[in-house]
Short mmCIF file of N, CA, C and O in Angstrom, two decimals:
data_model
loop_
_atom_site.label_atom_id
_atom_site.label_comp_id
_atom_site.label_asym_id
_atom_site.label_seq_id
_atom_site.Cartn_x
_atom_site.Cartn_y
_atom_site.Cartn_z
N PHE A 1 -48.98 46.84 156.28
CA PHE A 1 -48.96 48.18 156.72
C PHE A 1 -49.91 49.16 155.09
O PHE A 1 -51.07 50.13 155.87
N ILE A 2 -49.68 48.85 154.37
CA ILE A 2 -49.50 49.40 152.46
C ILE A 2 -51.50 48.80 152.06
O ILE A 2 -52.40 50.06 152.29
N ALA A 3 -51.36 47.77 152.69
CA ALA A 3 -53.28 46.93 152.86
C ALA A 3 -54.14 47.83 153.38
O ALA A 3 -54.77 48.35 153.20
N GLU A 4 -53.36 47.61 155.45
CA GLU A 4 -54.05 48.28 156.09
C GLU A 4 -54.69 49.65 155.22
O GLU A 4 -55.79 50.27 156.46
N THR A 5 -53.79 50.33 154.72
CA THR A 5 -53.95 51.72 155.00
C THR A 5 -54.71 52.28 153.58
O THR A 5 -56.14 53.21 154.01
N TYR A 6 -54.72 51.04 152.55
CA TYR A 6 -55.87 51.31 151.87
C TYR A 6 -57.11 50.44 151.92
O TYR A 6 -57.94 50.77 152.13
N GLU A 7 -58.05 49.23 152.73
CA GLU A 7 -58.73 49.68 153.73
C GLU A 7 -59.38 50.55 154.56
O GLU A 7 -60.34 50.79 154.04
N SER A 8 -58.51 51.38 154.96
CA SER A 8 -59.30 52.32 155.39
C SER A 8 -59.69 53.62 154.69
O SER A 8 -59.95 54.30 154.66
N LEU A 9 -58.56 54.06 153.53
CA LEU A 9 -59.65 54.99 152.85
C LEU A 9 -60.09 54.18 151.74
O LEU A 9 -61.49 55.26 151.97
N SER A 10 -60.19 53.08 152.06
CA SER A 10 -61.60 52.57 151.08
C SER A 10 -63.17 52.39 151.65
O SER A 10 -63.65 52.95 151.11
N LEU A 11 -62.48 53.12 153.35
CA LEU A 11 -63.86 52.95 154.25
C LEU A 11 -64.27 54.28 154.74
O LEU A 11 -65.18 55.10 154.42
N LEU A 12 -63.21 55.75 154.25
CA LEU A 12 -63.33 57.18 154.15
C LEU A 12 -64.54 56.56 152.20
O LEU A 12 -65.14 58.26 152.58
N PHE A 13 -63.46 56.33 151.46
CA PHE A 13 -64.67 56.83 149.84
C PHE A 13 -66.04 56.36 150.31
O PHE A 13 -66.33 56.85 149.72
N PHE A 14 -65.78 54.58 150.76
CA PHE A 14 -67.61 55.05 150.24
C PHE A 14 -68.20 55.64 151.45
O PHE A 14 -69.57 55.68 150.87
N LEU A 15 -67.79 55.41 152.84
CA LEU A 15 -68.55 56.78 153.19
C LEU A 15 -69.09 58.49 152.56
O LEU A 15 -70.41 58.88 152.58
N LYS A 16 -67.60 58.84 151.98
CA LYS A 16 -67.83 59.45 150.38
C LYS A 16 -69.45 59.27 149.87
O LYS A 16 -69.58 60.46 148.75
N LEU A 17 -69.39 58.18 149.17
CA LEU A 17 -70.34 58.02 148.16
C LEU A 17 -71.51 57.65 148.21
O LEU A 17 -72.64 58.11 147.99
N MET A 18 -71.32 57.54 150.36
CA MET A 18 -72.99 57.06 150.43
C MET A 18 -73.04 58.59 150.70
O MET A 18 -74.58 58.78 150.79
N LEU A 19 -73.11 59.68 151.46
CA LEU A 19 -72.71 61.01 151.33
C LEU A 19 -73.14 61.52 149.90
O LEU A 19 -74.21 62.29 149.94
N THR A 20 -72.71 61.45 148.76
CA THR A 20 -73.23 61.85 147.64
C THR A 20 -74.08 61.04 147.06
O THR A 20 -74.76 62.07 146.25
N TYR A 21 -74.71 60.00 147.29
CA TYR A 21 -75.53 59.75 146.77
C TYR A 21 -76.98 60.13 148.01
O TYR A 21 -77.97 60.28 147.01
N MET A 22 -76.40 60.49 148.77
CA MET A 22 -77.84 61.44 149.84
C MET A 22 -77.55 62.77 148.72
O MET A 22 -78.65 63.93 150.32
N GLY A 23 -77.01 63.18 148.42
CA GLY A 23 -77.29 64.94 147.47
C GLY A 23 -75.98 65.53 148.32
O GLY A 23 -75.57 66.57 148.34
N GLY A 24 -75.13 65.27 149.35
CA GLY A 24 -74.24 65.49 149.40
C GLY A 24 -74.69 65.47 151.39
O GLY A 24 -75.35 65.75 151.27
N LYS A 25 -73.16 67.10 151.39
CA LYS A 25 -73.31 66.58 152.90
C LYS A 25 -74.21 67.72 153.21
O LYS A 25 -75.45 67.44 154.51
N LYS A 26 -74.65 68.32 153.08
CA LYS A 26 -75.56 69.71 154.03
C LYS A 26 -77.15 68.47 153.04
O LYS A 26 -78.17 69.33 154.22
N ASN A 27 -77.09 68.08 151.80
CA ASN A 27 -78.68 67.93 152.24
C ASN A 27 -78.60 67.14 152.43
O ASN A 27 -79.88 66.45 152.31
N SER A 28 -78.04 65.72 152.96
CA SER A 28 -77.90 64.70 154.08
C SER A 28 -78.64 64.97 154.87
O SER A 28 -78.84 64.45 156.01
N VAL A 29 -78.41 65.97 156.07
CA VAL A 29 -77.97 66.56 157.48
C VAL A 29 -79.81 67.27 157.05
O VAL A 29 -80.37 66.87 157.98
N LYS A 30 -79.85 67.79 156.01
CA LYS A 30 -81.44 68.09 155.62
C LYS A 30 -82.52 67.43 155.48
O LYS A 30 -83.06 67.90 156.23
N SER A 31 -82.02 67.08 155.21
CA SER A 31 -82.43 65.33 154.47
C SER A 31 -83.60 64.53 156.24
O SER A 31 -84.20 64.02 156.66
N LEU A 32 -81.86 64.46 156.70
CA LEU A 32 -82.44 63.29 157.26
C LEU A 32 -82.35 64.34 159.08
O LEU A 32 -82.67 63.64 160.05
N GLU A 33 -82.69 64.96 159.39
CA GLU A 33 -82.64 66.01 160.27
C GLU A 33 -84.05 65.70 161.34
O GLU A 33 -84.20 66.11 160.77
N GLY A 34 -83.31 65.91 162.59
CA GLY A 34 -84.31 65.02 163.85
C GLY A 34 -84.81 63.62 163.38
O GLY A 34 -85.17 63.17 164.05
N THR A 35 -84.92 63.23 162.35
CA THR A 35 -84.65 62.10 162.36
C THR A 35 -84.47 60.96 163.87
O THR A 35 -83.18 60.96 164.45
N LYS A 36 -84.61 59.82 164.03
CA LYS A 36 -84.34 59.32 165.45
C LYS A 36 -83.89 57.92 164.53
O LYS A 36 -84.02 57.24 164.44
N VAL A 37 -81.72 58.39 166.30
CA VAL A 37 -81.01 57.12 165.14
C VAL A 37 -81.37 56.37 166.51
O VAL A 37 -80.71 56.98 167.22
N HIS A 38 -82.03 55.22 166.21
CA HIS A 38 -80.70 54.06 167.89
C HIS A 38 -78.96 54.04 167.64
O HIS A 38 -78.42 53.28 166.39
N LEU A 39 -78.24 53.37 168.48
CA LEU A 39 -77.10 53.98 168.31
C LEU A 39 -76.54 52.82 168.53
O LEU A 39 -75.38 51.80 168.21
N ASN A 40 -77.79 51.55 168.90
CA ASN A 40 -77.28 49.91 168.88
C ASN A 40 -77.20 48.93 168.01
O ASN A 40 -77.48 48.63 167.82
N GLU A 41 -76.29 50.20 166.57
CA GLU A 41 -75.73 48.89 165.81
C GLU A 41 -75.13 48.15 165.95
O GLU A 41 -74.33 47.99 166.35
N PRO A 42 -74.95 47.13 165.03
CA PRO A 42 -74.03 45.83 164.81
C PRO A 42 -72.19 46.89 164.85
O PRO A 42 -72.31 47.89 164.73
N PRO A 43 -71.01 46.63 165.48
CA PRO A 43 -71.49 45.40 166.53
C PRO A 43 -71.90 46.33 168.11
O PRO A 43 -71.71 44.91 169.36
N LEU A 44 -72.75 47.18 168.74
CA LEU A 44 -72.84 47.00 169.63
C LEU A 44 -74.53 46.83 169.68
O LEU A 44 -75.10 47.73 170.39
N CYS A 45 -74.72 45.86 169.00
CA CYS A 45 -76.36 45.91 169.08
C CYS A 45 -76.76 44.95 169.95
O CYS A 45 -77.86 44.79 170.67
N CYS A 46 -76.02 44.11 171.05
CA CYS A 46 -76.33 43.96 172.13
C CYS A 46 -76.34 44.84 173.33
O CYS A 46 -77.17 44.26 174.57
N VAL A 47 -75.98 45.76 173.22
CA VAL A 47 -76.01 47.48 174.71
C VAL A 47 -77.26 48.35 174.66
O VAL A 47 -77.05 48.56 173.85
N PRO A 48 -78.03 48.31 175.30
CA PRO A 48 -78.73 48.94 175.20
C PRO A 48 -78.28 50.19 174.86
O PRO A 48 -77.66 51.01 176.45
N LEU A 49 -78.29 51.61 174.32
CA LEU A 49 -78.23 52.56 174.29
C LEU A 49 -79.38 53.16 174.19
O LEU A 49 -80.23 52.65 173.22
N PRO A 50 -79.17 54.88 174.07
CA PRO A 50 -80.58 55.11 173.46
C PRO A 50 -80.43 55.88 172.85
O PRO A 50 -79.50 55.92 171.69
N SER A 51 -81.78 56.27 171.78
CA SER A 51 -81.81 57.12 170.77
C SER A 51 -80.65 58.31 170.89
O SER A 51 -81.52 58.85 171.84
N VAL A 52 -80.60 58.53 169.68
CA VAL A 52 -80.36 60.45 169.33
C VAL A 52 -81.29 60.29 168.41
O VAL A 52 -81.32 60.24 167.39
N ARG A 53 -80.72 62.12 167.66
CA ARG A 53 -81.61 62.96 167.06
C ARG A 53 -80.52 62.55 165.85
O ARG A 53 -79.70 63.28 166.17
N PHE A 54 -80.54 62.70 164.89
CA PHE A 54 -79.85 62.97 163.39
C PHE A 54 -79.81 64.09 163.23
O PHE A 54 -80.46 65.14 163.93
N ASN A 55 -77.96 65.25 163.62
CA ASN A 55 -77.89 66.10 163.40
C ASN A 55 -76.52 66.48 162.52
O ASN A 55 -76.16 65.59 161.63
N LYS A 56 -76.00 67.71 162.42
CA LYS A 56 -74.51 67.69 161.89
C LYS A 56 -73.75 67.64 162.75
O LYS A 56 -73.23 66.25 162.42
N CYS A 57 -73.69 67.54 163.91
CA CYS A 57 -72.30 67.07 164.82
C CYS A 57 -72.97 65.35 164.83
O CYS A 57 -71.16 64.78 164.96
N TYR A 58 -73.70 64.75 164.38
CA TYR A 58 -73.73 63.73 164.77
C TYR A 58 -73.42 62.75 163.32
O TYR A 58 -72.15 62.25 163.97
N LEU A 59 -73.39 63.03 162.15
CA LEU A 59 -72.23 63.89 161.48
C LEU A 59 -71.40 63.77 160.99
O LEU A 59 -70.37 62.36 160.47
N LEU A 60 -70.79 64.57 161.94
CA LEU A 60 -69.12 64.66 162.01
C LEU A 60 -68.41 63.88 163.12
O LEU A 60 -67.70 62.71 162.14
N LEU A 61 -69.36 63.18 164.14
CA LEU A 61 -69.00 61.84 165.02
C LEU A 61 -68.53 60.91 164.06
O LEU A 61 -67.73 60.71 163.69
N ASN A 62 -69.74 60.87 163.35
CA ASN A 62 -69.44 59.68 162.69
C ASN A 62 -68.33 59.91 161.49
O ASN A 62 -67.90 59.00 161.54
N GLU A 63 -68.18 60.75 161.02
CA GLU A 63 -67.16 61.27 159.91
C GLU A 63 -65.82 60.67 160.98
O GLU A 63 -64.37 59.72 160.29
N LEU A 64 -65.87 61.67 162.08
CA LEU A 64 -64.24 61.42 162.92
C LEU A 64 -64.27 59.80 163.50
O LEU A 64 -62.99 59.12 162.92
N PHE A 65 -65.27 58.94 163.39
CA PHE A 65 -64.96 57.24 163.67
C PHE A 65 -64.06 56.53 162.66
O PHE A 65 -63.48 55.99 162.92
N VAL A 66 -64.73 56.61 160.88
CA VAL A 66 -63.78 56.38 160.44
C VAL A 66 -62.77 57.10 160.20
O VAL A 66 -61.65 56.05 159.80
N ILE A 67 -62.31 58.41 159.39
CA ILE A 67 -61.19 59.09 160.51
C ILE A 67 -60.80 58.42 160.23
O ILE A 67 -58.76 58.10 159.93
N GLN A 68 -60.30 58.31 162.20
CA GLN A 68 -59.72 58.25 162.68
C GLN A 68 -58.77 56.51 162.71
O GLN A 68 -57.96 55.95 162.71
N LEU A 69 -59.34 56.29 161.94
CA LEU A 69 -58.75 54.60 161.20
C LEU A 69 -57.98 54.23 161.13
O LEU A 69 -56.68 54.19 160.76
N ILE A 70 -57.91 55.96 159.81
CA ILE A 70 -56.53 56.24 159.14
C ILE A 70 -55.20 56.23 159.29
O ILE A 70 -54.35 55.86 158.77
N VAL A 71 -55.26 57.46 160.74
CA VAL A 71 -54.56 57.66 161.04
C VAL A 71 -54.21 56.91 161.91
O VAL A 71 -52.69 56.70 161.99
N ILE A 72 -54.88 55.47 163.33
CA ILE A 72 -54.06 54.78 163.16
C ILE A 72 -53.79 53.33 163.17
O ILE A 72 -53.04 53.00 163.28
N GLU A 73 -54.44 53.18 161.41
CA GLU A 73 -53.17 52.01 160.56
C GLU A 73 -52.45 52.54 160.09
O GLU A 73 -51.43 52.26 160.49
N LEU A 74 -52.26 54.14 159.80
CA LEU A 74 -50.66 54.23 159.94
C LEU A 74 -50.03 54.11 160.56
O LEU A 74 -48.53 54.13 160.61
N VAL A 75 -50.20 54.81 161.94
CA VAL A 75 -49.45 55.71 162.67
C VAL A 75 -48.90 53.82 163.12
O VAL A 75 -47.36 53.39 163.13
N MET A 76 -49.81 53.00 163.65
CA MET A 76 -49.68 51.57 164.20
C MET A 76 -49.03 50.22 162.81
O MET A 76 -47.91 50.23 163.23
N GLY A 77 -49.66 51.10 161.89
CA GLY A 77 -48.71 50.02 160.69
C GLY A 77 -47.22 50.17 160.88
O GLY A 77 -46.01 49.69 160.70
N TYR A 78 -46.84 52.03 160.80
CA TYR A 78 -45.16 52.34 160.90
C TYR A 78 -44.89 52.09 161.79
O TYR A 78 -43.44 52.06 161.86
N ILE A 79 -45.22 52.63 163.08
CA ILE A 79 -44.92 51.86 164.90
C ILE A 79 -43.78 50.53 164.64
O ILE A 79 -42.62 49.84 164.17
N ASP A 80 -45.31 49.64 164.22
CA ASP A 80 -45.23 48.26 163.96
C ASP A 80 -43.84 48.03 162.53
O ASP A 80 -42.89 46.58 162.35
N LEU A 81 -43.76 48.42 161.57
CA LEU A 81 -43.06 48.49 160.50
C LEU A 81 -40.92 48.31 161.26
O LEU A 81 -40.53 48.20 160.29
N LEU A 82 -41.00 49.54 161.13
CA LEU A 82 -40.23 50.00 162.30
C LEU A 82 -39.69 48.86 163.34
O LEU A 82 -39.28 48.86 163.36
N MET A 83 -40.03 48.27 164.26
CA MET A 83 -39.41 47.80 165.53
C MET A 83 -39.51 46.20 164.60
O MET A 83 -39.06 45.40 164.91
N ASN A 84 -39.93 45.93 163.37
CA ASN A 84 -39.84 44.77 162.59
C ASN A 84 -38.54 44.71 161.39
O ASN A 84 -38.32 43.41 160.84
N MET A 85 -38.33 45.66 161.34
CA MET A 85 -37.01 45.46 160.04
C MET A 85 -35.74 45.15 161.35
O MET A 85 -34.80 44.91 160.11
N ASP A 86 -35.17 45.58 161.64
CA ASP A 86 -34.04 44.91 162.89
C ASP A 86 -34.22 43.35 163.35
O ASP A 86 -35.02 42.71 163.53
N GLN A 87 -33.10 42.87 161.79
CA GLN A 87 -33.26 41.49 162.82
C GLN A 87 -32.02 41.33 163.54
O GLN A 87 -31.77 39.86 163.57
N SER A 88 -31.34 42.08 163.67
CA SER A 88 -30.16 41.55 164.92
C SER A 88 -30.27 41.84 166.50
O SER A 88 -30.61 42.89 166.59
N ARG A 89 -31.91 40.86 166.92
CA ARG A 89 -32.37 41.10 167.52
C ARG A 89 -32.35 39.87 168.46
O ARG A 89 -32.34 39.15 168.49
N SER A 90 -31.80 39.95 170.13
CA SER A 90 -31.75 38.81 171.32
C SER A 90 -33.05 37.92 171.38
O SER A 90 -34.01 39.12 171.08
N TYR A 91 -33.30 37.35 171.86
CA TYR A 91 -34.41 36.70 172.69
C TYR A 91 -35.34 37.99 172.70
O TYR A 91 -37.15 38.00 173.06
N PRO A 92 -34.82 38.10 174.50
CA PRO A 92 -35.46 39.16 174.84
C PRO A 92 -36.41 40.31 174.53
O PRO A 92 -37.53 40.51 174.54
N ALA A 93 -35.65 40.44 173.61
CA ALA A 93 -36.06 42.32 173.46
C ALA A 93 -36.92 41.47 171.51
O ALA A 93 -37.66 42.60 172.19
N ALA A 94 -36.66 40.39 170.90
CA ALA A 94 -37.97 40.17 170.98
C ALA A 94 -39.45 38.93 170.97
O ALA A 94 -40.28 39.67 170.45
N LEU A 95 -39.21 38.82 172.31
CA LEU A 95 -39.84 38.89 172.55
C LEU A 95 -40.90 40.34 173.15
O LEU A 95 -41.76 40.13 172.79
N VAL A 96 -40.40 41.23 173.52
CA VAL A 96 -40.93 42.70 173.87
C VAL A 96 -41.35 42.50 172.55
O VAL A 96 -42.72 43.69 172.25
N GLU A 97 -40.79 43.55 171.64
CA GLU A 97 -41.59 43.94 170.51
C GLU A 97 -42.29 42.93 169.25
O GLU A 97 -43.45 43.12 169.16
N GLU A 98 -42.57 41.64 169.52
CA GLU A 98 -43.85 40.34 169.69
C GLU A 98 -45.26 40.85 169.81
O GLU A 98 -46.12 41.14 169.71
N THR A 99 -44.92 41.45 171.68
CA THR A 99 -46.01 42.05 172.72
C THR A 99 -46.63 42.72 171.96
O THR A 99 -47.66 43.17 171.64
N TYR A 100 -45.29 44.09 171.60
CA TYR A 100 -45.78 45.35 171.58
C TYR A 100 -46.69 45.02 169.91
O TYR A 100 -47.50 45.76 169.39
N SER A 101 -46.09 44.12 169.05
CA SER A 101 -47.32 43.52 167.94
C SER A 101 -48.36 43.33 168.52
O SER A 101 -49.55 43.50 167.38
N HIS A 102 -49.25 42.46 169.38
CA HIS A 102 -49.67 42.29 169.39
C HIS A 102 -50.94 43.21 169.84
O HIS A 102 -52.03 43.18 169.79
N ILE A 103 -50.29 43.55 170.90
CA ILE A 103 -50.70 45.05 170.98
C ILE A 103 -51.62 46.34 170.01
O ILE A 103 -52.86 46.48 170.23
N PHE A 104 -50.24 46.52 168.76
CA PHE A 104 -50.66 47.64 168.71
C PHE A 104 -52.20 46.90 167.13
O PHE A 104 -52.89 47.44 165.84
N HIS A 105 -51.42 45.44 167.26
CA HIS A 105 -53.36 44.60 166.20
C HIS A 105 -54.31 44.89 166.65
O HIS A 105 -54.94 44.78 166.26
N GLY A 106 -53.87 44.75 168.31
CA GLY A 106 -55.38 44.91 168.80
C GLY A 106 -56.40 46.19 169.16
O GLY A 106 -57.19 46.33 168.82
N MET A 107 -55.44 47.38 168.82
CA MET A 107 -55.72 48.68 169.09
C MET A 107 -55.64 48.58 167.97
O MET A 107 -56.73 49.25 167.37
N SER A 108 -55.46 47.83 165.89
CA SER A 108 -55.83 48.92 165.09
C SER A 108 -57.45 47.82 164.66
O SER A 108 -58.32 48.20 164.67
N MET A 109 -57.72 46.85 165.38
CA MET A 109 -59.25 45.79 165.21
C MET A 109 -59.73 46.67 166.22
O MET A 109 -61.24 46.94 165.55
N ALA A 110 -59.97 47.57 167.25
CA ALA A 110 -60.66 47.89 168.55
C ALA A 110 -61.08 49.16 167.52
O ALA A 110 -62.36 50.18 167.05
N SER A 111 -59.74 50.26 166.68
CA SER A 111 -60.67 51.29 165.49
C SER A 111 -61.58 50.66 164.69
O SER A 111 -61.65 51.71 164.03
N LEU A 112 -60.30 49.55 163.70
CA LEU A 112 -61.87 49.01 162.48
C LEU A 112 -62.89 48.81 162.87
O LEU A 112 -64.02 49.33 162.56
N VAL A 113 -63.04 48.26 164.85
CA VAL A 113 -64.77 47.91 164.07
C VAL A 113 -65.15 50.03 164.82
O VAL A 113 -66.06 49.82 164.46
N LEU A 114 -64.67 50.77 165.96
CA LEU A 114 -65.51 51.38 165.56
C LEU A 114 -65.62 52.80 164.32
O LEU A 114 -66.52 53.40 164.37
N SER A 115 -64.70 52.67 163.63
CA SER A 115 -64.97 52.85 162.08
C SER A 115 -66.64 51.63 161.58
O SER A 115 -66.81 52.36 160.38
N VAL A 116 -66.30 50.95 161.56
CA VAL A 116 -67.26 49.80 161.10
C VAL A 116 -69.15 50.52 161.44
O VAL A 116 -69.57 51.04 161.26
N TYR A 117 -68.70 50.64 162.87
CA TYR A 117 -69.84 51.55 163.31
C TYR A 117 -70.12 52.92 163.12
O TYR A 117 -71.15 53.33 162.98
N GLY A 118 -69.03 53.50 162.95
CA GLY A 118 -69.04 54.58 162.59
C GLY A 118 -70.26 54.83 160.61
O GLY A 118 -71.09 56.03 160.68
N LEU A 119 -70.24 53.80 160.35
CA LEU A 119 -69.62 53.65 158.90
C LEU A 119 -71.60 53.12 159.00
O LEU A 119 -72.66 53.82 158.43
N SER A 120 -71.91 52.48 160.55
CA SER A 120 -73.39 51.51 160.52
C SER A 120 -74.76 52.45 160.69
O SER A 120 -75.71 51.80 160.51
N SER A 121 -74.20 53.56 161.59
CA SER A 121 -74.84 53.73 162.22
C SER A 121 -75.45 55.25 161.12
O SER A 121 -76.09 56.46 161.68
N ILE A 122 -75.21 55.78 160.16
CA ILE A 122 -75.71 56.60 159.65
C ILE A 122 -76.81 56.61 158.23
O ILE A 122 -76.76 55.26 157.77
#
């Protein structure tokens, strides 16, 4: 739970570092505005996606892709932690909790892929 949250925060700080190296948000938007950006970056490199122009909304969308990872990791990790705290559970309840745990980890992985896509497409 803590390691996943730390990982998601480190991706956000890496995004902030990239923007700082580019001169901040305003300067990076100003210098890159109108640049053609290909949306078929990894992990969607095999999907034929159109190209878009870099603008402030595109940067904000990619920032939201990174920020959503923090929220998803916190919520899913907390729910998973609460579900695994009960040690006196019967077999069917344990099976249901294990199934939900796999679903939560799958959602966390999908969120991580979306976050890495947001970082790689800037």
